[in-house]
Amino acid sequence: MLTVFLTNCRIIDPYNHKDEIGSIYIKDGKIEGVGPDVPEPEQCPKLDLKGKWVSPGLIDIHCHLREPGEEYKETIDTGTMSAVAGGFTTICPMPNTKPPNDCAAITRFILDRARAVDRARVLPIAAITKGQKGEEITEFGDLISNGAVAFSDDGVPVKRANVMRLALEYSLNFDCVIISHSEELELAGNGVINEGKMSILLGLRGIPNAAEDIFVYRDIRLAETTNGRLHIAHVSTKEAVKIIREAKERGVKVTCETAPHYFSLTEDAVDGYNTLAKMNPPLRTEEDRLAIIEGLKDGTIDCIATDHAPHSILEKECEFERAANGIIGLETALPLGIELVRNGQLSPLKLISLFTKGPSMVLNLDFKGFKVGEIADLVIIDPEREFTVTPESLYSRSHNTPFLGRQLKGRAIATVYHGKCSFDLDGMLSSCERRS
Amino acid sequence: MKHLLGIRQLEREEIEAILRQAEAFKEVLERPIKKVPTLRGKTVVNLFFEPSTRTKLSFEMAAKRLSADTVSISKSMSSIEKGEDLIDTVKNIKAMKTDCFVIRHPATGAAHMIARYTGCPVINAGDGINEHPTQALLDCFTIKEHFGGFKGLRIAILGDIFHSRVAHSDIMALKKLGAECVVAGPGTMLPPHIEVLGAKVEYSVKKAVKGADCIICLRIQRERQGGIPLFPSVREYANFFGLYPEVLEFAKEQAVIMHPGPINRGVELDPQLADSSRSLILDQVTAGVAVRMAVLMMLLSARETL
Ligand SMILES: [Zn+2]
């Protein structure tokens, strides 16, 4: 367990609405003191973290770990390594594994693997419908009893409105959130990128914003009808932000997330048939990008999720139309978020809140932030640290990211999960750890 | 110019250079011995993953007129669906020491992909719904031969603009050369944001044709539409979107008609008009060989000087 006195750090704790310079005393993995005037303990390793941020461990409520089924892309082992390298101590894998996580046996398998690795908290999201086929809802009760934290058919929308309605109604019994992958499939058609300037210039079939907007409205309307809790995954359009904002104003129980690529990139990134920028929903226009940032600022968007979607080179080095959707994101999310801070669009506290308290509230998690007596769960961030994204620099098993070759600024330099150091870029914490 | 992937990647000067070179080759085609030794010893591989007798023949003819050897591979869609790896196939062929790939493929960007993964020059002979640059170049060649230039010309393109790579390439090429371009067709076949390419959109064919110097009719490809039909019937299409004498009335008196072929006679184009003195359709076919000779020569001899 870790014993260390972190001092001179900027403590950013959205759970307790604090952003102050102070110290954190961790003893045997537990927080013994936190704040501006914690006395320095005797005979304790001390780390001066001047200029660094210390935040509760980040939470990603939307990622893909590919195990079971596609271990050549990612495993729970490599995926959690990628997570802690990105500052995340809690991650929620989506159920579209092979087979999909639609029954307690699979949920248990994932949890067992995660426990064996013991590097980060893995909270599985189970499928809404059996086999993610959109027909019959899964055993919500049994799945929750076995460790599932929410339900989603991510990867595919629940096509039939009545099935979505049933799921929202049934969720009331278990007070769980239903996560919507909002995509009107017929409108999306054979589209592979945003319908707009680039779809014309590249001669690729486009997906109109309306494909997302219509579905967002449908599910919000169903949440309103049922009083169920709805969460919209990977919001990418201006209109969707507006629909969600209005629904929140009239009291609908709806939350949503966006992913870093939707506030960092536009459709221009696919030029040259760059399959590394192919994803679903597709990268949109500058207007949409700015609306997403606006939604983050005004609280319409509750959290930033990575939608970490590993794919091997086999799925990406092919004709654009055949290439798989998705990019990895666990290790680039924080630096891309910090870019918003540097641009003056978000305060550090707001940004960290989108990565911690925001997702925690969506999932009703019982996290308290930095409190004396709690097990240490935190990340040390150097907002000035620069690094170049290269295949060698990534911990994920896959390297499918449009940020390859880009220099990013700001990153997690150490991550503490469950009182132990699970990532230590410069080896600064290793001397403070005592195995017990 | 290392590859010919699309008109989008070409500068105006490059297009003009190709047209000039094609002019010289057209003259060769008029000679009793229609062959020059320019590409002797070179091997051009035609990779056609989509059926197209005309384009394939035209490329083969062009290569042979330049004394190059040609190999043609036609693959049906089914073998691609079986998971045949395009990059791998091409790398294997390249390992047999070939000099140039001409590729037609149902997936947009396929030619770009091959260009990225092999060092060989690549000519895009049509990719998905994206581009068909040599068709656009031969259309421009035909227009230039007829009118002498492009300045002040109004060109109307009629039909399925959405699925037509010819339309996409034509618009970009004509725009770069200084002509005005207007498109018309059923609303379902006019892609949103087409104005990005520099074309004006008209919903009335008569309006589009009004004052036009040249009208390019596109082939209706019902097989490309999949699922829901994009227009109610062939009869309705012919009545409202085809080029017939009463529509042609609206164009300039000397206006000419073009068509990338093969024509659905009586659908997009009146059968008699297709054969009339105003039709440049066969000139386009001749221009095709000359333009493709020009492109092959420019790509392959440019490599020589490296
Ligand atoms: Zn999704």
XYZ file of N, CA and C in Angstrom, chain B residues 18-27 29-30 54-55 57-59 61-63 65 133-146 150 258-260 280-296:
168
model
N -2.611 17.586 -69.675
C -3.127 16.290 -70.153
C -3.896 16.492 -71.463
N -4.717 17.535 -71.508
C -5.513 17.777 -72.709
C -4.609 18.068 -73.916
N -3.529 18.808 -73.667
C -2.594 19.107 -74.758
C -1.945 17.830 -75.275
N -1.509 17.003 -74.334
C -0.869 15.746 -74.711
C -1.852 14.851 -75.473
N -3.098 14.863 -75.039
C -4.112 14.030 -75.686
C -4.332 14.476 -77.127
N -4.213 15.763 -77.350
C -4.376 16.295 -78.705
C -3.347 15.667 -79.646
N -2.117 15.590 -79.164
C -1.050 14.983 -79.958
C -1.359 13.516 -80.235
N -1.875 12.839 -79.233
C -2.163 11.418 -79.423
C -3.378 11.178 -80.307
N -4.291 12.120 -80.325
C -5.453 11.944 -81.179
C -4.994 11.918 -82.638
N -3.973 12.697 -82.882
C -3.410 12.745 -84.234
C -2.811 11.382 -84.600
N -3.864 8.582 -83.603
C -4.981 7.671 -83.871
C -5.522 7.812 -85.300
N -5.191 8.920 -85.953
C -5.676 9.137 -87.327
C -4.728 8.509 -88.354
N -16.621 -0.947 -71.735
C -16.121 0.204 -72.481
C -14.860 0.802 -71.892
N -14.904 1.106 -70.616
C -13.742 1.754 -70.006
C -12.529 0.831 -70.070
N -11.878 -1.562 -72.198
C -11.405 -1.652 -73.582
C -10.625 -0.396 -73.956
N -11.147 0.738 -73.556
C -10.517 2.007 -73.877
C -9.113 2.102 -73.260
N -8.983 1.682 -72.007
C -7.669 1.693 -71.354
C -6.715 0.721 -72.040
N -6.799 -0.373 -75.105
C -6.481 0.173 -76.417
C -5.410 1.248 -76.271
N -5.604 2.117 -75.286
C -4.656 3.212 -75.076
C -3.265 2.666 -74.768
N -3.203 1.675 -73.878
C -1.909 1.113 -73.496
C -1.235 0.468 -74.703
N -1.679 1.105 -77.905
C -1.247 2.125 -78.872
C 0.096 2.728 -78.474
N -12.033 10.124 -63.089
C -11.314 11.268 -63.655
C -11.056 11.186 -65.163
N -10.741 9.991 -65.695
C -10.434 9.974 -67.135
C -11.686 10.261 -67.973
N -12.840 9.882 -67.444
C -14.085 10.222 -68.162
C -14.249 11.738 -68.191
N -13.979 12.395 -67.069
C -14.103 13.855 -67.032
C -13.098 14.494 -67.983
N -11.888 13.947 -68.017
C -10.861 14.515 -68.899
C -11.255 14.353 -70.360
N -11.851 13.206 -70.698
C -12.248 13.015 -72.102
C -13.458 13.884 -72.424
N -14.308 14.113 -71.437
C -15.419 15.040 -71.664
C -14.879 16.451 -71.921
N -13.914 16.852 -71.116
C -13.317 18.181 -71.299
C -12.623 18.272 -72.653
N -11.936 17.210 -73.014
C -11.250 17.180 -74.307
C -12.251 17.377 -75.437
N -13.371 16.660 -75.355
C -14.406 16.749 -76.391
C -14.983 18.165 -76.459
N -15.224 18.739 -75.306
C -15.781 20.097 -75.258
C -14.779 21.096 -75.830
N -13.523 20.916 -75.471
C -12.496 21.849 -75.946
C -12.344 21.749 -77.466
N -12.363 20.541 -77.969
C -12.254 20.350 -79.415
C -13.402 21.036 -80.138
N -14.572 20.952 -79.550
C -15.750 21.500 -80.208
C -15.838 23.018 -80.079
N -13.128 26.923 -72.738
C -14.158 26.717 -71.710
C -14.784 28.008 -71.201
N -23.914 15.351 -74.882
C -22.921 14.327 -74.546
C -23.535 13.292 -73.603
N -22.886 12.143 -73.546
C -23.382 11.062 -72.701
C -22.220 10.094 -72.482
N -21.955 9.682 -71.223
C -20.811 8.789 -70.990
C -21.040 7.364 -71.502
N -22.226 14.524 -79.576
C -20.772 14.332 -79.585
C -20.382 13.005 -78.947
N -21.382 12.117 -78.859
C -21.170 10.903 -78.076
C -20.039 10.028 -78.645
N -19.953 9.918 -79.949
C -18.885 9.084 -80.503
C -17.534 9.787 -80.459
N -17.573 11.134 -80.526
C -16.317 11.877 -80.360
C -15.740 11.614 -78.968
N -16.649 11.482 -77.995
C -16.192 11.196 -76.626
C -15.437 9.871 -76.572
N -15.968 8.896 -77.305
C -15.328 7.574 -77.277
C -13.916 7.652 -77.850
N -13.775 8.369 -78.968
C -12.436 8.529 -79.555
C -11.528 9.269 -78.584
N -12.048 10.358 -78.024
C -11.265 11.160 -77.082
C -10.789 10.308 -75.912
N -11.607 9.332 -75.534
C -11.263 8.468 -74.406
C -9.914 7.792 -74.596
N -9.689 7.270 -75.785
C -8.421 6.571 -76.035
C -7.258 7.571 -75.989
N -7.443 8.721 -76.617
C -6.372 9.722 -76.661
C -6.027 10.227 -75.261
N -7.061 10.505 -74.483
C -6.839 11.027 -73.137
C -6.152 9.977 -72.260
N -6.567 8.740 -72.382
C -5.963 7.685 -71.554
C -4.518 7.420 -71.971
N -4.249 7.575 -73.283
C -2.845 7.471 -73.729
C -2.027 8.574 -73.060
N -2.593 9.772 -73.041
C -1.881 10.909 -72.452
C -1.582 10.662 -70.973
N -2.593 10.182 -70.263
C -2.421 9.964 -68.830
C -1.372 8.880 -68.577
N -1.479 7.778 -69.324
C -0.521 6.689 -69.147
C 0.901 7.164 -69.422
